[in-house]
PDB file of C-alpha atoms and ligand atoms in Angstrom:
ATOM      1  CA  MET A1275    -115.600  -7.485  43.398  1.00 90.00           C
ATOM      2  CA  ASN A1276    -115.886  -3.780  43.827  1.00 97.00           C
ATOM      3  CA  ALA A1277    -113.612  -1.279  42.165  1.00 98.00           C
ATOM      4  CA  LYS A1278    -110.672  -1.018  44.557  1.00 98.00           C
ATOM      5  CA  GLN A1279    -110.714  -4.790  44.461  1.00 98.00           C
ATOM      6  CA  ALA A1280    -110.781  -5.196  40.838  1.00 98.00           C
ATOM      7  CA  ALA A1281    -107.900  -2.938  40.368  1.00 98.00           C
ATOM      8  CA  ALA A1282    -105.653  -4.345  43.303  1.00 98.00           C
ATOM      9  CA  PHE A1283    -106.697  -7.905  41.721  1.00 98.00           C
ATOM     10  CA  LYS A1284    -105.388  -7.143  38.473  1.00 98.00           C
ATOM     11  CA  ALA A1285    -101.953  -5.605  39.436  1.00 98.00           C
ATOM     12  CA  VAL A1286    -101.204  -8.617  41.708  1.00 98.00           C
ATOM     13  CA  GLU A1287    -101.104 -10.435  38.437  1.00 98.00           C
ATOM     14  CA  TYR A1288     -97.631  -8.917  37.862  1.00 98.00           C
ATOM     15  CA  VAL A1289     -96.234 -10.003  41.213  1.00 98.00           C
ATOM     16  CA  LYS A1290     -93.923 -13.252  40.138  1.00 97.00           C
ATOM     17  CA  ASN A1291     -91.769 -15.831  42.241  1.00 98.00           C
ATOM     18  CA  GLY A1292     -88.488 -14.297  43.795  1.00 97.00           C
ATOM     19  CA  MET A1293     -89.826 -10.724  43.857  1.00 98.00           C
ATOM     20  CA  ILE A1294     -89.322  -7.813  46.100  1.00 98.00           C
ATOM     21  CA  ILE A1295     -92.594  -6.259  46.589  1.00 98.00           C
ATOM     22  CA  GLY A1296     -93.672  -2.857  47.970  1.00 98.00           C
ATOM     23  CA  LEU A1297     -96.648  -2.725  50.157  1.00 98.00           C
ATOM     24  CA  GLY A1298     -98.474   0.734  49.918  1.00 98.00           C
ATOM     25  CA  THR A1299    -101.388   1.958  52.341  1.00 98.00           C
ATOM     26  CA  GLY A1300    -104.497   2.646  52.277  1.00 98.00           C
ATOM     27  CA  SER A1301    -107.967   0.902  51.550  1.00 98.00           C
ATOM     28  CA  THR A1302    -107.249   0.098  47.937  1.00 98.00           C
ATOM     29  CA  ALA A1303    -103.605  -1.208  48.973  1.00 98.00           C
ATOM     30  CA  TYR A1304    -105.067  -3.190  51.491  1.00 98.00           C
ATOM     31  CA  TRP A1305    -106.703  -5.599  48.703  1.00 98.00           C
ATOM     32  CA  ALA A1306    -103.329  -5.915  47.174  1.00 98.00           C
ATOM     33  CA  ILE A1307    -101.989  -7.092  50.347  1.00 98.00           C
ATOM     34  CA  GLN A1308    -104.608  -9.843  50.834  1.00 98.00           C
ATOM     35  CA  TYR A1309    -104.395 -11.125  47.390  1.00 98.00           C
ATOM     36  CA  ILE A1310    -100.599 -11.537  47.679  1.00 98.00           C
ATOM     37  CA  GLY A1311    -101.259 -13.042  50.812  1.00 98.00           C
ATOM     38  CA  GLU A1312    -103.533 -15.784  49.265  1.00 98.00           C
ATOM     39  CA  LYS A1313    -100.762 -16.149  46.694  1.00 98.00           C
ATOM     40  CA  VAL A1314     -97.969 -16.672  49.315  1.00 98.00           C
ATOM     41  CA  LYS A1315    -100.493 -19.228  51.061  1.00 97.00           C
ATOM     42  CA  ASN A1316    -100.507 -21.160  47.622  1.00 97.00           C
ATOM     43  CA  GLY A1317     -96.351 -21.064  47.629  1.00 97.00           C
ATOM     44  CA  LEU A1318     -95.592 -17.546  46.134  1.00 97.00           C
ATOM     45  CA  GLN A1319     -91.991 -16.924  47.616  1.00 97.00           C
ATOM     46  CA  ILE A1320     -91.483 -12.988  47.727  1.00 98.00           C
ATOM     47  CA  THR A1321     -90.089 -10.253  50.304  1.00 98.00           C
ATOM     48  CA  ALA A1322     -92.266  -7.162  51.159  1.00 98.00           C
ATOM     49  CA  VAL A1323     -91.319  -3.791  52.015  1.00 98.00           C
ATOM     50  CA  ALA A1324     -94.055  -1.927  53.691  1.00 98.00           C
ATOM     51  CA  THR A1325     -94.684   2.081  53.456  1.00 98.00           C
ATOM     52  CA  SER A1326     -96.374   2.041  56.804  1.00 98.00           C
ATOM     53  CA  ALA A1327     -96.889   0.488  60.253  1.00 98.00           C
ATOM     54  CA  GLU A1328    -100.316  -0.466  59.460  1.00 98.00           C
ATOM     55  CA  THR A1329     -99.380  -2.083  56.226  1.00 98.00           C
ATOM     56  CA  GLU A1330     -96.469  -4.000  57.818  1.00 98.00           C
ATOM     57  CA  ARG A1331     -99.085  -5.156  60.541  1.00 98.00           C
ATOM     58  CA  ILE A1332    -101.818  -6.334  57.869  1.00 98.00           C
ATOM     59  CA  ALA A1333     -99.182  -7.857  55.692  1.00 98.00           C
ATOM     60  CA  ARG A1334     -97.491  -9.797  58.394  1.00 98.00           C
ATOM     61  CA  GLU A1335    -101.088 -11.180  59.411  1.00 98.00           C
ATOM     62  CA  CYS A1336    -101.265 -12.486  56.024  1.00 97.00           C
ATOM     63  CA  GLY A1337     -98.324 -14.507  56.157  1.00 97.00           C
ATOM     64  CA  ILE A1338     -96.269 -12.226  54.055  1.00 98.00           C
ATOM     65  CA  HIS A1339     -92.383 -11.945  55.041  1.00 98.00           C
ATOM     66  CA  VAL A1340     -91.902  -8.222  55.381  1.00 98.00           C
ATOM     67  CA  VAL A1341     -88.216  -6.551  55.697  1.00 98.00           C
ATOM     68  CA  PRO A1342     -86.879  -3.113  56.260  1.00 98.00           C
ATOM     69  CA  LEU A1343     -86.216  -1.247  53.378  1.00 98.00           C
ATOM     70  CA  ASP A1344     -82.504  -1.044  53.504  1.00 98.00           C
ATOM     71  CA  GLU A1345     -82.221  -5.089  53.758  1.00 98.00           C
ATOM     72  CA  VAL A1346     -83.013  -5.215  50.251  1.00 98.00           C
ATOM     73  CA  GLY A1347     -81.934  -3.458  46.767  1.00 95.00           C
ATOM     74  CA  ASP A1348     -84.407  -2.208  44.136  1.00 94.00           C
ATOM     75  CA  ILE A1349     -87.977  -3.154  44.718  1.00 98.00           C
ATOM     76  CA  ASP A1350     -89.299  -5.195  41.490  1.00 98.00           C
ATOM     77  CA  ILE A1351     -92.769  -3.985  42.034  1.00 98.00           C
ATOM     78  CA  ASP A1352     -94.470  -1.359  44.064  1.00 98.00           C
ATOM     79  CA  ILE A1353     -98.110  -1.248  44.295  1.00 98.00           C
ATOM     80  CA  ASP A1354    -100.174   1.464  45.854  1.00 98.00           C
ATOM     81  CA  GLY A1355    -103.186   3.822  45.696  1.00 98.00           C
ATOM     82  CA  ALA A1356    -103.539   7.342  45.091  1.00 98.00           C
ATOM     83  CA  ASP A1357    -105.998  10.224  45.885  1.00 98.00           C
ATOM     84  CA  GLU A1358    -106.047  11.865  42.672  1.00 98.00           C
ATOM     85  CA  ILE A1359    -104.631  10.607  39.252  1.00 98.00           C
ATOM     86  CA  ASP A1360    -104.258  12.890  36.208  1.00 98.00           C
ATOM     87  CA  GLY A1361    -103.928  12.043  32.427  1.00 97.00           C
ATOM     88  CA  GLU A1362     -99.981  12.208  32.669  1.00 97.00           C
ATOM     89  CA  LYS A1363    -100.352   9.597  35.688  1.00 98.00           C
ATOM     90  CA  ASN A1364     -99.541  12.121  38.055  1.00 98.00           C
ATOM     91  CA  LEU A1365    -100.625  11.661  41.639  1.00 98.00           C
ATOM     92  CA  ILE A1366    -101.683  13.150  44.733  1.00 98.00           C
ATOM     93  CA  LYS A1367    -100.755  10.508  47.830  1.00 98.00           C
ATOM     94  CA  GLY A1368    -100.791  10.826  51.471  1.00 98.00           C
ATOM     95  CA  GLY A1369    -104.578  10.712  52.195  1.00 97.00           C
ATOM     96  CA  GLY A1370    -103.942   8.206  54.872  1.00 96.00           C
ATOM     97  CA  GLY A1371    -100.463  10.040  56.107  1.00 97.00           C
ATOM     98  CA  ALA A1372     -98.098   7.908  54.620  1.00 98.00           C
ATOM     99  CA  LEU A1373     -96.749   9.943  51.849  1.00 98.00           C
ATOM    100  CA  LEU A1374     -93.067  10.018  52.888  1.00 98.00           C
ATOM    101  CA  ARG A1375     -92.247   6.236  53.003  1.00 98.00           C
ATOM    102  CA  GLU A1376     -94.705   5.593  50.269  1.00 98.00           C
ATOM    103  CA  LYS A1377     -92.613   8.188  48.020  1.00 98.00           C
ATOM    104  CA  ILE A1378     -89.321   6.852  49.118  1.00 98.00           C
ATOM    105  CA  VAL A1379     -90.372   3.177  48.428  1.00 98.00           C
ATOM    106  CA  ALA A1380     -91.809   4.207  44.869  1.00 98.00           C
ATOM    107  CA  SER A1381     -88.515   6.195  44.056  1.00 98.00           C
ATOM    108  CA  VAL A1382     -86.556   2.909  44.178  1.00 98.00           C
ATOM    109  CA  SER A1383     -89.155   0.464  42.548  1.00 98.00           C
ATOM    110  CA  LYS A1384     -88.239  -0.619  38.971  1.00 98.00           C
ATOM    111  CA  GLU A1385     -92.379  -0.361  38.587  1.00 98.00           C
ATOM    112  CA  PHE A1386     -94.780   1.254  40.352  1.00 98.00           C
ATOM    113  CA  ILE A1387     -98.379   0.370  39.991  1.00 98.00           C
ATOM    114  CA  VAL A1388    -101.263   2.599  41.019  1.00 98.00           C
ATOM    115  CA  ILE A1389    -104.711   1.061  42.030  1.00 98.00           C
ATOM    116  CA  ALA A1390    -107.654   2.845  42.248  1.00 98.00           C
ATOM    117  CA  GLY A1391    -111.389   3.169  41.576  1.00 98.00           C
ATOM    118  CA  LYS A1392    -111.712   5.090  38.420  1.00 97.00           C
ATOM    119  CA  ASN A1393    -113.393   7.901  40.348  1.00 97.00           C
ATOM    120  CA  LYS A1394    -109.746   8.932  41.645  1.00 98.00           C
ATOM    121  CA  LYS A1395    -109.146   9.812  37.920  1.00 98.00           C
ATOM    122  CA  VAL A1396    -109.392  14.051  37.456  1.00 98.00           C
ATOM    123  CA  SER A1397    -108.573  16.220  34.627  1.00 97.00           C
ATOM    124  CA  SER A1398    -106.380  18.491  36.912  1.00 97.00           C
ATOM    125  CA  LEU A1399    -104.880  17.645  40.507  1.00 98.00           C
ATOM    126  CA  GLY A1400    -105.690  19.861  43.169  1.00 98.00           C
ATOM    127  CA  LYS A1401    -109.359  18.902  44.177  1.00 98.00           C
ATOM    128  CA  PHE A1402    -108.039  16.912  46.809  1.00 98.00           C
ATOM    129  CA  PRO A1403    -106.223  18.831  49.409  1.00 98.00           C
ATOM    130  CA  LEU A1404    -102.187  18.284  49.185  1.00 98.00           C
ATOM    131  CA  PRO A1405    -100.958  16.510  52.177  1.00 98.00           C
ATOM    132  CA  VAL A1406     -97.182  18.051  53.381  1.00 98.00           C
ATOM    133  CA  GLU A1407     -95.125  16.408  55.773  1.00 98.00           C
ATOM    134  CA  VAL A1408     -93.578  19.031  57.982  1.00 98.00           C
ATOM    135  CA  LEU A1409     -91.480  18.776  61.040  1.00 98.00           C
ATOM    136  CA  THR A1410     -93.122  19.557  64.476  1.00 98.00           C
ATOM    137  CA  PHE A1411     -90.671  22.288  65.057  1.00 98.00           C
ATOM    138  CA  GLY A1412     -92.036  25.651  64.217  1.00 98.00           C
ATOM    139  CA  TRP A1413     -94.970  24.070  61.857  1.00 98.00           C
ATOM    140  CA  GLN A1414     -97.209  26.947  62.047  1.00 98.00           C
ATOM    141  CA  HIS A1415     -94.545  28.877  60.209  1.00 98.00           C
ATOM    142  CA  THR A1416     -93.939  26.426  57.616  1.00 98.00           C
ATOM    143  CA  ALA A1417     -97.694  26.206  57.172  1.00 98.00           C
ATOM    144  CA  ARG A1418     -97.851  30.183  56.463  1.00 98.00           C
ATOM    145  CA  GLN A1419     -94.569  29.878  53.981  1.00 98.00           C
ATOM    146  CA  ILE A1420     -96.678  27.098  52.147  1.00 98.00           C
ATOM    147  CA  GLU A1421     -99.927  29.435  51.908  1.00 98.00           C
ATOM    148  CA  ALA A1422     -97.983  31.930  50.560  1.00 98.00           C
ATOM    149  CA  LEU A1423     -97.808  29.497  47.538  1.00 98.00           C
ATOM    150  CA  GLY A1424    -101.306  30.241  46.805  1.00 97.00           C
ATOM    151  CA  CYS A1425    -103.158  27.802  48.949  1.00 98.00           C
ATOM    152  CA  GLN A1426    -105.455  27.453  52.307  1.00 98.00           C
ATOM    153  CA  THR A1427    -104.106  24.916  54.816  1.00 98.00           C
ATOM    154  CA  SER A1428    -105.118  22.757  57.936  1.00 98.00           C
ATOM    155  CA  ILE A1429    -103.075  20.679  59.953  1.00 98.00           C
ATOM    156  CA  ARG A1430    -104.261  16.990  60.025  1.00 98.00           C
ATOM    157  CA  LYS A1431    -106.345  16.127  63.075  1.00 98.00           C
ATOM    158  CA  LYS A1432    -107.065  12.152  64.633  1.00 97.00           C
ATOM    159  CA  GLY A1433    -109.814  13.089  66.566  1.00 97.00           C
ATOM    160  CA  ALA A1434    -109.005  15.900  68.919  1.00 97.00           C
ATOM    161  CA  ASP A1435    -105.552  15.526  68.833  1.00 98.00           C
ATOM    162  CA  ILE A1436    -103.094  16.615  65.812  1.00 98.00           C
ATOM    163  CA  PHE A1437    -102.136  13.463  63.482  1.00 98.00           C
ATOM    164  CA  VAL A1438     -98.589  12.339  63.874  1.00 98.00           C
ATOM    165  CA  THR A1439     -96.926  10.199  61.079  1.00 98.00           C
ATOM    166  CA  ASP A1440     -94.847   7.318  61.245  1.00 98.00           C
ATOM    167  CA  ASN A1441     -91.957   9.397  60.903  1.00 98.00           C
ATOM    168  CA  GLY A1442     -93.188  11.595  64.133  1.00 98.00           C
ATOM    169  CA  ASN A1443     -94.137  14.267  61.831  1.00 98.00           C
ATOM    170  CA  TYR A1444     -97.148  16.026  61.142  1.00 98.00           C
ATOM    171  CA  ILE A1445     -99.492  16.718  57.874  1.00 98.00           C
ATOM    172  CA  ILE A1446    -100.539  20.062  56.647  1.00 98.00           C
ATOM    173  CA  ASP A1447    -103.297  19.298  54.203  1.00 98.00           C
ATOM    174  CA  CYS A1448    -103.286  22.345  51.299  1.00 98.00           C
ATOM    175  CA  HIS A1449    -106.350  23.390  49.530  1.00 98.00           C
ATOM    176  CA  PHE A1450    -105.068  24.526  46.022  1.00 97.00           C
ATOM    177  CA  ASP A1451    -108.348  23.674  44.135  1.00 93.00           C
ATOM    178  CA  LYS A1452    -106.372  23.257  40.995  1.00 96.00           C
ATOM    179  CA  ILE A1453    -102.600  22.618  40.573  1.00 98.00           C
ATOM    180  CA  GLU A1454    -101.450  23.845  36.963  1.00 95.00           C
ATOM    181  CA  HIS A1455     -97.813  22.538  37.511  1.00 97.00           C
ATOM    182  CA  PRO A1456     -97.359  19.654  39.458  1.00 98.00           C
ATOM    183  CA  GLY A1457     -93.692  19.216  39.037  1.00 98.00           C
ATOM    184  CA  VAL A1458     -92.860  22.880  39.592  1.00 98.00           C
ATOM    185  CA  LEU A1459     -95.377  23.177  42.971  1.00 98.00           C
ATOM    186  CA  GLU A1460     -93.818  19.922  44.296  1.00 98.00           C
ATOM    187  CA  GLN A1461     -90.330  21.692  44.234  1.00 98.00           C
ATOM    188  CA  LYS A1462     -91.440  25.222  45.294  1.00 98.00           C
ATOM    189  CA  ILE A1463     -92.885  23.191  48.554  1.00 98.00           C
ATOM    190  CA  ASN A1464     -90.097  20.738  49.262  1.00 98.00           C
ATOM    191  CA  ASN A1465     -87.882  24.248  49.252  1.00 98.00           C
ATOM    192  CA  ILE A1466     -89.499  25.263  51.863  1.00 98.00           C
ATOM    193  CA  PRO A1467     -87.506  24.854  55.335  1.00 98.00           C
ATOM    194  CA  GLY A1468     -89.490  22.504  57.679  1.00 98.00           C
ATOM    195  CA  VAL A1469     -91.095  20.529  54.807  1.00 98.00           C
ATOM    196  CA  VAL A1470     -90.166  17.199  54.594  1.00 98.00           C
ATOM    197  CA  ASP A1471     -91.814  15.952  51.493  1.00 98.00           C
ATOM    198  CA  ASN A1472     -95.357  16.456  49.903  1.00 98.00           C
ATOM    199  CA  GLY A1473     -97.932  13.926  48.292  1.00 98.00           C
ATOM    200  CA  LEU A1474     -97.253  15.210  44.743  1.00 98.00           C
ATOM    201  CA  PHE A1475     -96.002  12.048  42.769  1.00 98.00           C
ATOM    202  CA  VAL A1476     -94.629  13.340  39.289  1.00 98.00           C
ATOM    203  CA  LYS A1477     -93.627  11.158  36.618  1.00 97.00           C
ATOM    204  CA  MET A1478     -93.228   8.584  38.870  1.00 98.00           C
ATOM    205  CA  ALA A1479     -96.048   5.765  38.054  1.00 98.00           C
ATOM    206  CA  THR A1480     -95.536   3.336  35.405  1.00 98.00           C
ATOM    207  CA  ARG A1481     -98.589   1.941  35.413  1.00 98.00           C
ATOM    208  CA  VAL A1482    -102.083   2.844  36.664  1.00 98.00           C
ATOM    209  CA  ILE A1483    -104.965   0.454  36.862  1.00 98.00           C
ATOM    210  CA  LEU A1484    -108.381   2.026  37.521  1.00 98.00           C
ATOM    211  CA  GLY A1485    -110.897  -0.462  38.709  1.00 98.00           C
ATOM    212  CA  ASP A1486    -114.899  -0.213  38.376  1.00 98.00           C
ATOM    213  CA  ASP A1487    -117.649  -1.407  40.674  1.00 96.00           C
ATOM    214  CA  ASP A1488    -118.685  -4.081  37.840  1.00 97.00           C
ATOM    215  CA  GLY A1489    -115.150  -5.860  38.296  1.00 96.00           C
ATOM    216  CA  THR A1490    -113.715  -4.668  35.192  1.00 97.00           C
ATOM    217  CA  THR A1491    -110.239  -2.719  35.057  1.00 98.00           C
ATOM    218  CA  GLU A1492    -108.814  -0.415  32.292  1.00 98.00           C
ATOM    219  CA  GLU A1493    -105.302   0.567  32.333  1.00 97.00           C
ATOM    220  CA  LEU A1494    -104.809   4.510  31.683  1.00 94.00           C
ATOM    221  CA  GLY A1495    -102.617   5.051  28.375  1.00 80.00           C
TER     222      GLY A1495
HETATM  223  C1  5RP B2205    -102.004   6.903  51.831  1.00 76.76           C
HETATM  224  C2  5RP B2205    -102.339   7.321  50.057  1.00 76.76           C
HETATM  225  C3  5RP B2205    -103.080   6.359  49.451  1.00 76.76           C
HETATM  226  O1  5RP B2205    -102.739   5.449  48.952  1.00 76.76           O
HETATM  227  C4  5RP B2205    -104.265   7.153  49.385  1.00 76.76           C
HETATM  228  O2  5RP B2205    -104.666   7.820  50.337  1.00 76.76           O
HETATM  229  C5  5RP B2205    -105.624   6.301  48.685  1.00 76.76           C
HETATM  230  O3  5RP B2205    -106.059   5.403  49.608  1.00 76.76           O
HETATM  231  P1  5RP B2205    -107.294   4.623  49.418  1.00 76.76           P
HETATM  232  O4  5RP B2205    -106.622   3.564  48.523  1.00 76.76           O
HETATM  233  O5  5RP B2205    -107.834   4.140  50.883  1.00 76.76           O
HETATM  234  O6  5RP B2205    -108.564   5.330  48.506  1.00 76.76           O
HETATM  235  O7  5RP B2205    -101.525   7.744  49.778  1.00 76.76           O
HETATM  236  O8  5RP B2205    -101.136   7.734  52.364  1.00 76.76           O
END
């Protein structure tokens, strides 16, 4: 069992019969979906909400009952990965381009469990370029306004084309190097017209499980 699998396996221990579960996006969340799928095949009954079209596809393949977010009330547990995690459990997310739905689902979850290999733990956020989801209309102007906050930007590409999110928007990756005040920056970016949301998840994670390649896990205090 590798680091991602170990963290995912541990998180899935919290999933119980009758719960509504948020399913994250990415290569670590993938394993959580697989382990939930195994439990479903063994009789576990849950309802799930997916944070991306890709996650919905994988979950259905695993036999998990997936419904739209508006068909459920609050989510009991949301399990998702992260690109960086600081000591306060603040996160950068959106490496897979799903940050908007991920943030919406996390915000209506009673418990938000973040799973990652221990290499994702950092002393301060910002080495990983911060993804910002923006409207396609005037995106270059939006990017320049974000740059005025002290970063360099690049438009997310998929091959030769600009990457388009599940919501029909673009992602601008913002190279800050070091983010001193994640909560302040999150709000400043979101105040720029054209920005839909950004990948800073501040004080949202209720539990962070870090996996190691020896199969062990530790929980961030
Ligand atoms: C997708 C995300 C992912 O959770 C994040 O990129 C981590 O992915 P992985 O588990 O593959 O490292 O935010 O938008």
